[in-house]
Amino acid sequence: VTPEEFRRVGHLVVDWIADYRTRAATLPVRSTIAPGDVRRRLPTTPPERGEPLDTLLRDMDEMILPGITHWQHPQFFSYFPANATLSSALGDFLSTGLGVIGLNWQASPALTELELLMADWIRQMTGLSEAWSGAIHDTASTATLVALICARERTTRFSLQRGGLQGEPRPLVVYASSESHSSVQKAALLAGFGRAHVRAIPVDDAFALDPRALRQALADDRREGRVPCAVVATVGTTSSTALDPVGAMADLASEFGCWLHVDAAMAGAAMILPECRTMWAGIEGADSLVLNPHKWLGAVMDCSLYYVRDVEHLVRVMSTNPSYLRTPTDAQAVNLRDWGIPLGRRFRALKLWTLIRSEGVSGLQARLRRDLENARWLAAQIDAAPEWERVAPVPLQTVCVRHHPAGLEGEALDRHTLAWLEHINRSGDAFLNATVLGGRWAVRVSIGSETTERAHVAMLWERMQAAVRNAGI
Ligand SMILES: Cc1ncc(COP(=O)(O)O)c(C=O)c1O
């Protein structure tokens, strides 16, 4: 494809995306196809000769779109809002068009410098002190893995320079609530702690970590000869956006000599609202923090910000210095490969830059406030409706709910919950998901798609009430 050909087809692609966003609201939210359907429609072998890209958009319409679940749909209430704002999409497009890779500063100085600046803009926007420095990672899962590796190396005083964890005399332990994201477990396992040394700390009635139980676990491990190493606090748990008590956990981490990592993948965005910052009170006592602008804030996936207070420690753990990457500017410039796991990095800062420039801080704040208000409205409807129960507090934009008619308990209640959920999802009118809270299934309504207004939430509430009548249970 020559630049001229790219210009011609590229305009068609941009038109296609703009049209798609305009009509997304008319499509069934969850894809209606069966496993294997997309593959069955496509050639099983690659084309021998190149073909003009003119047919691409027809194939997108006919073969790919039916297999798309529409995350940008105003009735998308599943998982979490993953707002791929078009302003951010433009930045991502520019990054792809430039096609540069940030192996080190000189490999594209603007890539590194804009990334550091965007991390600093978000630091300011979320009210964090100047003690924090951040960079963009692909996902919170990677950032949390980096955090636990850094914790391991601090506790062991750089065991990686010796025998690694295998050479340590006593096992190291990681602590997170039973509601923490699976990525915390995964990171702990990949960082070598072993399942026997990952503690799931019980939660209180609001699904937030119980600091007394954490203290007990820390003390038990210490007494029994294990070494408390890292505590992970979740600000905005995946199931219900519960808020772990960061301040109390910071105190305990400090008392027991542990690293404190804060997983604010989802709720970190809310900290651009000054009124929400009490939700992570004590954050300055943490060692590391992850938040995902590729969720609610509006940056196209992938864009996860990982902040630390001690950059020197991070670099000491992560740095590599092969001859082929050395440059004359190494002493003066930041090489972001030393701030995480991958060597190569995309120019991801562009999509944050275009997002923040286009919406402005006040525009982003207004959208998030709208979503919080919509969640409160839905919570109030549920609270007022007979036979419906809200099963968790609603500090943010996620409402967890059950329809609980008298006499329906246990597994029968679970079947009812999953049946009315599937009834809605199958209709294509809205898409929600379920989670287990307090041992029973509940439906999660995660509000915050860029295009979701009050009318969409009201329509969902009507659908929910109709679904429990019509789900055939
Ligand atoms: C609290 C929390 N942590 C971590 C993650 C994982 O995020 P990522 O997909 O960026 O790894 C999620 C995703 O849903 C989450 O809700």
Short mmCIF file of C-alpha atoms and ligand atoms in Angstrom, two decimals:
data_model
loop_
_atom_site.label_atom_id
_atom_site.label_comp_id
_atom_site.label_asym_id
_atom_site.label_seq_id
_atom_site.Cartn_x
_atom_site.Cartn_y
_atom_site.Cartn_z
CA VAL A 1 0.00 0.00 0.00
CA THR A 2 1.52 3.29 -1.08
CA PRO A 3 0.92 6.48 0.88
CA GLU A 4 -1.58 7.53 -1.82
CA GLU A 5 -3.44 4.24 -1.63
CA PHE A 6 -3.38 4.53 2.14
CA ARG A 7 -4.90 8.00 1.88
CA ARG A 8 -7.76 6.69 -0.28
CA VAL A 9 -8.59 3.57 1.73
CA GLY A 10 -7.74 5.32 4.99
CA HIS A 11 -10.48 7.88 4.38
CA LEU A 12 -12.90 5.03 3.81
CA VAL A 13 -11.76 3.40 7.04
CA VAL A 14 -12.24 6.62 9.01
CA ASP A 15 -15.70 7.02 7.47
CA TRP A 16 -16.48 3.43 8.38
CA ILE A 17 -15.44 3.96 12.00
CA ALA A 18 -17.46 7.20 12.24
CA ASP A 19 -20.52 5.45 10.77
CA TYR A 20 -20.02 2.50 13.10
CA ARG A 21 -19.97 4.73 16.15
CA THR A 22 -23.11 6.48 14.92
CA ARG A 23 -25.04 3.25 14.42
CA ALA A 24 -23.54 1.15 17.23
CA ALA A 25 -26.59 1.91 19.39
CA THR A 26 -28.84 0.12 16.88
CA LEU A 27 -26.91 -3.18 17.01
CA PRO A 28 -27.44 -6.03 19.47
CA VAL A 29 -25.00 -5.28 22.27
CA ARG A 30 -23.68 -8.80 22.74
CA SER A 31 -22.64 -10.66 19.63
CA THR A 32 -25.28 -13.23 18.70
CA ILE A 33 -23.05 -15.70 16.88
CA ALA A 34 -22.02 -19.17 18.01
CA PRO A 35 -18.43 -20.28 18.69
CA GLY A 36 -16.61 -20.97 15.41
CA ASP A 37 -18.98 -18.88 13.23
CA VAL A 38 -16.47 -16.17 12.30
CA ARG A 39 -13.79 -18.64 11.36
CA ARG A 40 -16.19 -20.70 9.27
CA ARG A 41 -16.93 -17.71 7.07
CA LEU A 42 -13.30 -16.87 6.39
CA PRO A 43 -10.81 -18.56 4.04
CA THR A 44 -8.91 -21.29 5.83
CA THR A 45 -5.64 -20.45 4.06
CA PRO A 46 -3.90 -17.12 3.38
CA PRO A 47 -4.19 -15.54 -0.09
CA GLU A 48 -1.30 -16.44 -2.38
CA ARG A 49 -1.38 -13.02 -4.05
CA GLY A 50 -2.10 -9.65 -2.54
CA GLU A 51 -5.58 -8.28 -3.10
CA PRO A 52 -6.87 -4.70 -3.13
CA LEU A 53 -8.07 -3.55 0.26
CA ASP A 54 -11.31 -2.24 -1.25
CA THR A 55 -13.13 -5.39 -0.19
CA LEU A 56 -11.94 -5.00 3.38
CA LEU A 57 -14.82 -2.90 4.63
CA ARG A 58 -17.42 -5.15 3.04
CA ASP A 59 -15.83 -8.08 4.86
CA MET A 60 -15.76 -6.05 8.07
CA ASP A 61 -19.51 -5.53 7.73
CA GLU A 62 -20.36 -9.06 6.70
CA MET A 63 -17.88 -11.23 8.54
CA ILE A 64 -16.41 -9.34 11.46
CA LEU A 65 -19.18 -7.08 12.77
CA PRO A 66 -21.55 -9.97 13.56
CA GLY A 67 -18.79 -11.29 15.79
CA ILE A 68 -18.38 -8.03 17.67
CA THR A 69 -19.78 -7.30 21.12
CA HIS A 70 -20.25 -3.57 21.14
CA TRP A 71 -18.32 -2.10 24.04
CA GLN A 72 -19.04 1.44 22.84
CA HIS A 73 -22.81 0.80 22.84
CA PRO A 74 -24.82 2.96 25.26
CA GLN A 75 -26.46 -0.20 26.66
CA PHE A 76 -23.12 -1.86 27.41
CA PHE A 77 -23.22 -2.41 31.18
CA SER A 78 -20.96 -5.45 31.38
CA TYR A 79 -17.45 -5.86 32.83
CA PHE A 80 -16.33 -2.20 33.05
CA PRO A 81 -16.63 0.87 30.84
CA ALA A 82 -13.83 0.70 28.27
CA ASN A 83 -14.29 4.04 26.66
CA ALA A 84 -12.39 4.22 23.41
CA THR A 85 -13.19 7.87 22.86
CA LEU A 86 -12.72 8.96 19.29
CA SER A 87 -10.27 11.63 20.41
CA SER A 88 -8.15 8.89 21.90
CA ALA A 89 -8.62 6.71 18.82
CA LEU A 90 -7.08 9.52 16.76
CA GLY A 91 -3.99 9.51 18.98
CA ASP A 92 -3.76 5.73 18.68
CA PHE A 93 -4.08 6.03 14.91
CA LEU A 94 -1.21 8.54 14.85
CA SER A 95 0.90 6.19 16.93
CA THR A 96 0.23 3.35 14.51
CA GLY A 97 0.94 5.60 11.55
CA LEU A 98 4.25 6.76 12.96
CA GLY A 99 5.23 3.13 13.55
CA VAL A 100 8.03 3.89 16.00
CA ILE A 101 9.26 1.72 18.84
CA GLY A 102 10.65 3.20 22.05
CA LEU A 103 13.57 0.88 22.74
CA ASN A 104 15.37 3.74 24.41
CA TRP A 105 15.18 7.54 24.47
CA GLN A 106 17.01 8.07 21.18
CA ALA A 107 14.78 5.55 19.37
CA SER A 108 12.16 8.35 19.44
CA PRO A 109 12.76 11.00 22.08
CA ALA A 110 9.22 12.38 21.86
CA LEU A 111 7.79 8.98 22.74
CA THR A 112 9.55 8.89 26.10
CA GLU A 113 9.08 12.55 26.91
CA LEU A 114 5.37 12.67 26.11
CA GLU A 115 4.82 9.46 28.07
CA LEU A 116 6.48 10.90 31.17
CA LEU A 117 4.52 14.11 30.73
CA MET A 118 1.16 12.32 30.32
CA ALA A 119 1.85 10.24 33.42
CA ASP A 120 2.55 13.50 35.21
CA TRP A 121 -0.63 15.14 33.89
CA ILE A 122 -2.67 12.22 35.24
CA ARG A 123 -0.74 12.41 38.51
CA GLN A 124 -1.82 16.03 38.85
CA MET A 125 -5.36 15.27 37.73
CA THR A 126 -5.75 12.58 40.38
CA GLY A 127 -4.30 14.72 43.17
CA LEU A 128 -1.18 12.61 43.76
CA SER A 129 1.89 14.29 45.21
CA GLU A 130 5.04 15.01 43.21
CA ALA A 131 6.67 12.00 44.87
CA TRP A 132 5.10 9.74 42.23
CA SER A 133 6.55 8.96 38.80
CA GLY A 134 4.70 6.90 36.27
CA ALA A 135 4.84 5.27 32.86
CA ILE A 136 2.36 3.50 30.62
CA HIS A 137 2.09 -0.29 30.69
CA ASP A 138 -0.13 -2.52 28.61
CA THR A 139 -2.37 -3.69 31.45
CA ALA A 140 -2.83 -3.55 35.19
CA SER A 141 -1.91 -7.24 35.26
CA THR A 142 1.60 -6.40 34.04
CA ALA A 143 1.90 -3.44 36.39
CA THR A 144 0.93 -5.56 39.39
CA LEU A 145 3.46 -8.19 38.37
CA VAL A 146 6.13 -5.48 38.26
CA ALA A 147 5.01 -4.26 41.69
CA LEU A 148 5.28 -7.70 43.28
CA ILE A 149 8.67 -8.32 41.71
CA CYS A 150 9.86 -4.98 43.09
CA ALA A 151 8.44 -5.92 46.50
CA ARG A 152 10.21 -9.28 46.38
CA GLU A 153 13.51 -7.63 45.54
CA ARG A 154 13.20 -5.01 48.25
CA THR A 155 12.38 -7.56 50.93
CA THR A 156 15.17 -9.91 49.88
CA ARG A 157 17.68 -7.13 49.26
CA PHE A 158 18.09 -8.16 45.66
CA SER A 159 17.88 -11.91 45.76
CA LEU A 160 17.85 -11.88 41.97
CA GLN A 161 21.56 -11.08 42.12
CA ARG A 162 22.07 -14.26 44.12
CA GLY A 163 19.98 -17.42 44.11
CA GLY A 164 16.63 -15.72 43.52
CA LEU A 165 13.69 -16.79 45.65
CA GLN A 166 15.01 -20.34 45.52
CA GLY A 167 17.97 -19.24 47.58
CA GLU A 168 15.94 -17.52 50.28
CA PRO A 169 15.96 -19.16 53.70
CA ARG A 170 12.33 -18.28 54.55
CA PRO A 171 9.24 -17.99 52.32
CA LEU A 172 7.88 -14.55 51.46
CA VAL A 173 4.14 -13.84 51.70
CA VAL A 174 1.72 -11.64 49.72
CA TYR A 175 -1.62 -10.36 51.11
CA ALA A 176 -4.72 -9.15 49.25
CA SER A 177 -8.42 -9.29 49.95
CA SER A 178 -10.58 -12.20 48.89
CA GLU A 179 -12.22 -9.70 46.49
CA SER A 180 -8.97 -8.68 44.79
CA HIS A 181 -8.65 -9.17 41.06
CA SER A 182 -7.36 -12.47 39.71
CA SER A 183 -4.38 -10.57 38.29
CA VAL A 184 -3.02 -10.18 41.84
CA GLN A 185 -2.98 -13.95 42.39
CA LYS A 186 -1.50 -14.44 38.95
CA ALA A 187 1.21 -11.85 39.54
CA ALA A 188 2.10 -13.43 42.89
CA LEU A 189 2.35 -16.86 41.30
CA LEU A 190 4.40 -15.61 38.35
CA ALA A 191 6.70 -13.67 40.67
CA GLY A 192 7.47 -16.97 42.37
CA PHE A 193 5.78 -16.59 45.76
CA GLY A 194 3.79 -19.82 45.35
CA ARG A 195 0.13 -20.38 46.11
CA ALA A 196 0.89 -21.41 49.67
CA HIS A 197 2.18 -17.91 50.32
CA VAL A 198 -0.65 -15.82 48.91
CA ARG A 199 -3.20 -14.88 51.57
CA ALA A 200 -6.81 -14.06 50.70
CA ILE A 201 -7.79 -11.72 53.54
CA PRO A 202 -11.49 -11.73 54.49
CA VAL A 203 -13.66 -8.74 53.71
CA ASP A 204 -16.31 -6.87 55.69
CA ASP A 205 -19.99 -6.41 54.79
CA ALA A 206 -19.05 -3.81 52.19
CA PHE A 207 -16.63 -6.31 50.54
CA ALA A 208 -13.62 -4.23 51.63
CA LEU A 209 -10.57 -5.84 53.22
CA ASP A 210 -10.83 -6.22 56.98
CA PRO A 211 -7.66 -4.63 58.45
CA ARG A 212 -7.94 -6.68 61.66
CA ALA A 213 -7.83 -9.87 59.64
CA LEU A 214 -4.84 -8.52 57.74
CA ARG A 215 -3.00 -7.72 60.95
CA GLN A 216 -3.71 -11.23 62.21
CA ALA A 217 -2.41 -12.84 59.02
CA LEU A 218 0.74 -10.72 59.03
CA ALA A 219 1.42 -11.50 62.67
CA ASP A 220 0.74 -15.24 62.19
CA ASP A 221 3.14 -15.45 59.28
CA ARG A 222 5.85 -13.56 61.08
CA ARG A 223 5.46 -15.67 64.20
CA GLU A 224 5.65 -18.86 62.16
CA GLY A 225 8.88 -17.83 60.46
CA ARG A 226 7.58 -16.54 57.13
CA VAL A 227 8.38 -13.07 55.83
CA PRO A 228 5.53 -10.64 55.09
CA CYS A 229 6.53 -9.04 51.79
CA ALA A 230 3.71 -7.28 49.94
CA VAL A 231 0.20 -6.06 50.64
CA VAL A 232 -2.13 -5.24 47.76
CA ALA A 233 -5.02 -2.85 48.36
CA THR A 234 -7.81 -2.66 45.82
CA VAL A 235 -9.53 0.66 45.28
CA GLY A 236 -12.61 -0.37 43.34
CA THR A 237 -12.85 -4.16 43.34
CA THR A 238 -13.92 -5.86 40.16
CA SER A 239 -17.14 -7.36 41.47
CA SER A 240 -18.60 -4.39 43.31
CA THR A 241 -16.07 -1.47 43.31
CA ALA A 242 -15.45 -2.00 47.02
CA LEU A 243 -12.80 0.22 48.56
CA ASP A 244 -10.11 -1.34 50.70
CA PRO A 245 -8.95 0.90 53.58
CA VAL A 246 -5.72 2.13 52.02
CA GLY A 247 -4.65 4.22 55.03
CA ALA A 248 -4.99 1.36 57.53
CA MET A 249 -3.26 -0.99 55.10
CA ALA A 250 -0.42 1.49 54.61
CA ASP A 251 0.08 1.59 58.37
CA LEU A 252 0.16 -2.19 58.59
CA ALA A 253 2.48 -2.48 55.59
CA SER A 254 4.85 -0.04 57.23
CA GLU A 255 4.67 -1.80 60.61
CA PHE A 256 5.48 -5.18 59.05
CA GLY A 257 8.03 -3.86 56.55
CA CYS A 258 5.88 -4.73 53.52
CA TRP A 259 5.52 -3.12 50.12
CA LEU A 260 2.06 -1.63 49.57
CA HIS A 261 0.73 -1.82 46.03
CA VAL A 262 -2.62 -0.21 45.21
CA ASP A 263 -4.73 -1.69 42.44
CA ALA A 264 -6.94 1.19 41.36
CA ALA A 265 -7.25 -0.16 37.82
CA MET A 266 -10.92 0.72 37.62
CA ALA A 267 -11.51 3.36 40.28
CA GLY A 268 -8.33 5.36 39.75
CA ALA A 269 -10.13 7.36 37.08
CA ALA A 270 -12.59 8.61 39.70
CA MET A 271 -9.76 10.37 41.50
CA ILE A 272 -9.89 13.14 38.90
CA LEU A 273 -12.93 14.15 40.99
CA PRO A 274 -11.72 15.82 44.18
CA GLU A 275 -14.86 14.61 45.99
CA CYS A 276 -13.83 10.97 45.38
CA ARG A 277 -10.30 11.18 46.74
CA THR A 278 -11.30 10.16 50.24
CA MET A 279 -11.83 6.75 48.65
CA TRP A 280 -8.09 6.22 48.56
CA ALA A 281 -7.18 8.26 51.63
CA GLY A 282 -3.72 7.19 52.69
CA ILE A 283 -2.50 6.65 49.12
CA GLU A 284 0.70 8.58 49.84
CA GLY A 285 1.70 5.72 52.12
CA ALA A 286 1.77 3.25 49.20
CA ASP A 287 4.86 2.20 47.27
CA SER A 288 3.20 1.62 43.92
CA LEU A 289 -0.10 2.21 42.21
CA VAL A 290 -1.82 1.17 39.01
CA LEU A 291 -4.76 2.85 37.32
CA ASN A 292 -6.19 2.17 33.89
CA PRO A 293 -7.07 5.12 31.68
CA HIS A 294 -8.23 2.45 29.21
CA LYS A 295 -11.23 1.78 31.37
CA TRP A 296 -13.61 4.53 32.44
CA LEU A 297 -11.42 7.53 31.65
CA GLY A 298 -11.58 7.09 27.90
CA ALA A 299 -8.20 6.05 26.48
CA VAL A 300 -8.23 3.31 23.88
CA MET A 301 -6.94 -0.02 25.21
CA ASP A 302 -4.08 -0.49 26.06
CA CYS A 303 -3.14 2.22 28.50
CA SER A 304 -2.41 1.33 32.10
CA LEU A 305 -0.46 3.76 34.27
CA TYR A 306 1.97 2.37 36.80
CA TYR A 307 3.33 4.79 39.40
CA VAL A 308 6.08 4.29 41.94
CA ARG A 309 7.63 6.47 44.59
CA ASP A 310 11.11 5.00 44.30
CA VAL A 311 12.12 5.07 40.64
CA GLU A 312 15.70 4.12 41.50
CA HIS A 313 14.54 0.86 43.01
CA LEU A 314 12.32 0.13 40.00
CA VAL A 315 15.20 0.73 37.60
CA ARG A 316 17.56 -1.35 39.67
CA VAL A 317 15.16 -4.29 39.47
CA MET A 318 14.13 -3.89 35.82
CA SER A 319 17.17 -2.49 34.02
CA THR A 320 19.11 -4.25 31.31
CA ASN A 321 22.06 -2.75 29.54
CA PRO A 322 23.04 -4.74 26.45
CA SER A 323 25.68 -3.19 24.21
CA TYR A 324 23.30 -2.81 21.26
CA LEU A 325 20.99 -0.52 23.24
CA ARG A 326 23.62 1.77 24.75
CA THR A 327 23.60 5.38 23.58
CA PRO A 328 25.55 8.56 24.29
CA THR A 329 22.50 10.05 26.06
CA ASP A 330 21.97 7.21 28.56
CA ALA A 331 23.29 9.28 31.46
CA GLN A 332 20.91 12.19 30.84
CA ALA A 333 17.79 10.55 29.45
CA VAL A 334 15.17 8.16 30.81
CA ASN A 335 15.02 4.77 29.12
CA LEU A 336 11.54 3.47 29.84
CA ARG A 337 12.50 -0.13 29.14
CA ASP A 338 14.02 0.05 32.62
CA TRP A 339 10.64 0.93 34.15
CA GLY A 340 8.92 -2.35 33.35
CA ILE A 341 9.08 -5.70 31.58
CA PRO A 342 8.94 -5.17 27.79
CA LEU A 343 11.81 -3.73 25.83
CA GLY A 344 9.83 -2.28 22.92
CA ARG A 345 6.97 0.12 23.55
CA ARG A 346 4.35 1.76 21.37
CA PHE A 347 3.81 5.50 21.38
CA ARG A 348 0.83 5.08 23.70
CA ALA A 349 1.08 8.54 25.21
CA LEU A 350 -0.42 10.01 22.04
CA LYS A 351 -3.84 8.58 22.83
CA LEU A 352 -3.80 10.11 26.30
CA TRP A 353 -2.61 13.41 24.87
CA THR A 354 -5.41 13.59 22.31
CA LEU A 355 -7.96 12.48 24.92
CA ILE A 356 -7.01 15.05 27.55
CA ARG A 357 -6.50 17.88 25.06
CA SER A 358 -9.83 17.25 23.42
CA GLU A 359 -12.02 16.72 26.50
CA GLY A 360 -10.14 18.89 28.97
CA VAL A 361 -10.06 17.95 32.63
CA SER A 362 -13.47 19.53 33.20
CA GLY A 363 -15.02 17.56 30.32
CA LEU A 364 -13.73 14.29 31.74
CA GLN A 365 -14.93 15.23 35.20
CA ALA A 366 -18.40 16.09 33.93
CA ARG A 367 -18.74 12.71 32.22
CA LEU A 368 -17.66 10.77 35.29
CA ARG A 369 -20.01 12.78 37.50
CA ARG A 370 -22.86 12.00 35.12
CA ASP A 371 -22.10 8.28 35.47
CA LEU A 372 -21.92 8.43 39.26
CA GLU A 373 -25.26 10.21 39.31
CA ASN A 374 -26.78 7.56 37.00
CA ALA A 375 -25.53 4.77 39.27
CA ARG A 376 -27.02 6.48 42.31
CA TRP A 377 -30.31 6.85 40.45
CA LEU A 378 -30.42 3.14 39.58
CA ALA A 379 -29.48 2.19 43.14
CA ALA A 380 -32.40 4.30 44.42
CA GLN A 381 -34.85 2.58 42.03
CA ILE A 382 -33.66 -0.83 43.20
CA ASP A 383 -33.86 0.15 46.86
CA ALA A 384 -37.46 1.29 46.38
CA ALA A 385 -38.63 -1.76 44.44
CA PRO A 386 -40.16 -4.75 46.23
CA GLU A 387 -38.38 -8.07 45.71
CA TRP A 388 -35.22 -6.36 44.44
CA GLU A 389 -32.11 -6.06 46.54
CA ARG A 390 -28.90 -4.17 46.07
CA VAL A 391 -26.21 -6.49 47.35
CA ALA A 392 -23.31 -4.05 47.77
CA PRO A 393 -22.75 -0.36 48.45
CA VAL A 394 -22.47 1.85 45.36
CA PRO A 395 -19.51 4.15 45.94
CA LEU A 396 -18.88 4.48 42.20
CA GLN A 397 -20.64 3.48 38.99
CA THR A 398 -21.32 -0.23 39.52
CA VAL A 399 -24.59 -1.48 40.96
CA CYS A 400 -24.81 -5.11 42.08
CA VAL A 401 -28.31 -6.45 42.27
CA ARG A 402 -30.51 -9.50 42.78
CA HIS A 403 -34.17 -10.04 42.16
CA HIS A 404 -35.11 -11.96 45.25
CA PRO A 405 -38.73 -13.08 45.46
CA ALA A 406 -39.82 -14.49 48.79
CA GLY A 407 -39.12 -18.19 49.13
CA LEU A 408 -36.43 -18.31 46.47
CA GLU A 409 -33.11 -19.18 48.11
CA GLY A 410 -29.81 -20.92 47.53
CA GLU A 411 -29.20 -22.52 44.17
CA ALA A 412 -32.73 -21.77 43.01
CA LEU A 413 -32.02 -18.08 43.54
CA ASP A 414 -28.77 -18.42 41.60
CA ARG A 415 -30.60 -20.08 38.71
CA HIS A 416 -33.16 -17.28 38.71
CA THR A 417 -30.43 -14.60 38.70
CA LEU A 418 -28.52 -16.18 35.84
CA ALA A 419 -31.73 -16.80 33.90
CA TRP A 420 -32.96 -13.21 33.91
CA LEU A 421 -29.44 -12.01 33.15
CA GLU A 422 -29.22 -14.29 30.12
CA HIS A 423 -32.72 -13.25 29.06
CA ILE A 424 -31.55 -9.63 28.79
CA ASN A 425 -28.20 -10.46 27.22
CA ARG A 426 -29.78 -12.72 24.61
CA SER A 427 -32.25 -10.00 23.64
CA GLY A 428 -29.41 -7.77 22.48
CA ASP A 429 -31.07 -4.79 24.21
CA ALA A 430 -28.38 -4.53 26.87
CA PHE A 431 -25.39 -6.48 28.07
CA LEU A 432 -24.64 -7.12 31.74
CA ASN A 433 -22.59 -9.70 33.58
CA ALA A 434 -22.71 -11.60 36.83
CA THR A 435 -20.43 -12.14 39.76
CA VAL A 436 -20.49 -14.10 42.99
CA LEU A 437 -20.90 -11.89 46.06
CA GLY A 438 -21.29 -13.36 49.51
CA GLY A 439 -21.44 -16.85 48.02
CA ARG A 440 -24.37 -16.19 45.65
CA TRP A 441 -24.61 -14.91 42.09
CA ALA A 442 -25.51 -11.26 41.59
CA VAL A 443 -25.88 -9.18 38.44
CA ARG A 444 -23.45 -6.34 37.95
CA VAL A 445 -24.61 -3.18 36.21
CA SER A 446 -21.46 -1.29 35.31
CA ILE A 447 -22.49 2.16 34.16
CA GLY A 448 -20.13 4.51 32.35
CA SER A 449 -20.02 3.93 28.64
CA GLU A 450 -19.26 7.28 27.00
CA THR A 451 -22.66 7.34 25.28
CA THR A 452 -24.74 6.07 28.23
CA GLU A 453 -27.21 8.71 29.40
CA ARG A 454 -29.93 8.53 32.07
CA ALA A 455 -32.49 7.41 29.47
CA HIS A 456 -30.38 4.33 28.72
CA VAL A 457 -30.14 3.42 32.40
CA ALA A 458 -33.89 3.95 32.79
CA MET A 459 -34.50 1.69 29.81
CA LEU A 460 -32.24 -0.95 31.34
CA TRP A 461 -34.18 -0.82 34.60
CA GLU A 462 -37.41 -1.40 32.66
CA ARG A 463 -35.80 -4.33 30.84
CA MET A 464 -34.64 -5.81 34.14
CA GLN A 465 -38.14 -5.66 35.58
CA ALA A 466 -39.58 -7.18 32.42
CA ALA A 467 -36.92 -9.88 32.37
CA VAL A 468 -37.78 -11.25 35.78
CA ARG A 469 -41.39 -11.60 34.62
CA ASN A 470 -40.51 -13.14 31.26
CA ALA A 471 -37.36 -15.13 31.87
CA GLY A 472 -39.48 -18.26 32.07
CA ILE A 473 -38.61 -19.17 35.61
C1 LIG B 1 -9.55 -4.05 40.05
C2 LIG B 1 -8.95 -4.58 38.78
N1 LIG B 1 -7.65 -4.88 38.75
C3 LIG B 1 -7.07 -5.35 37.64
C4 LIG B 1 -7.78 -5.57 36.49
C5 LIG B 1 -7.08 -6.12 35.31
O1 LIG B 1 -6.90 -5.14 34.36
P1 LIG B 1 -6.03 -5.41 33.06
O2 LIG B 1 -6.96 -6.00 32.06
O3 LIG B 1 -5.56 -4.03 32.67
O4 LIG B 1 -4.91 -6.31 33.41
C6 LIG B 1 -9.14 -5.27 36.47
C7 LIG B 1 -9.92 -5.50 35.25
O5 LIG B 1 -11.07 -5.67 35.17
C8 LIG B 1 -9.75 -4.77 37.65
O6 LIG B 1 -11.06 -4.50 37.70
#
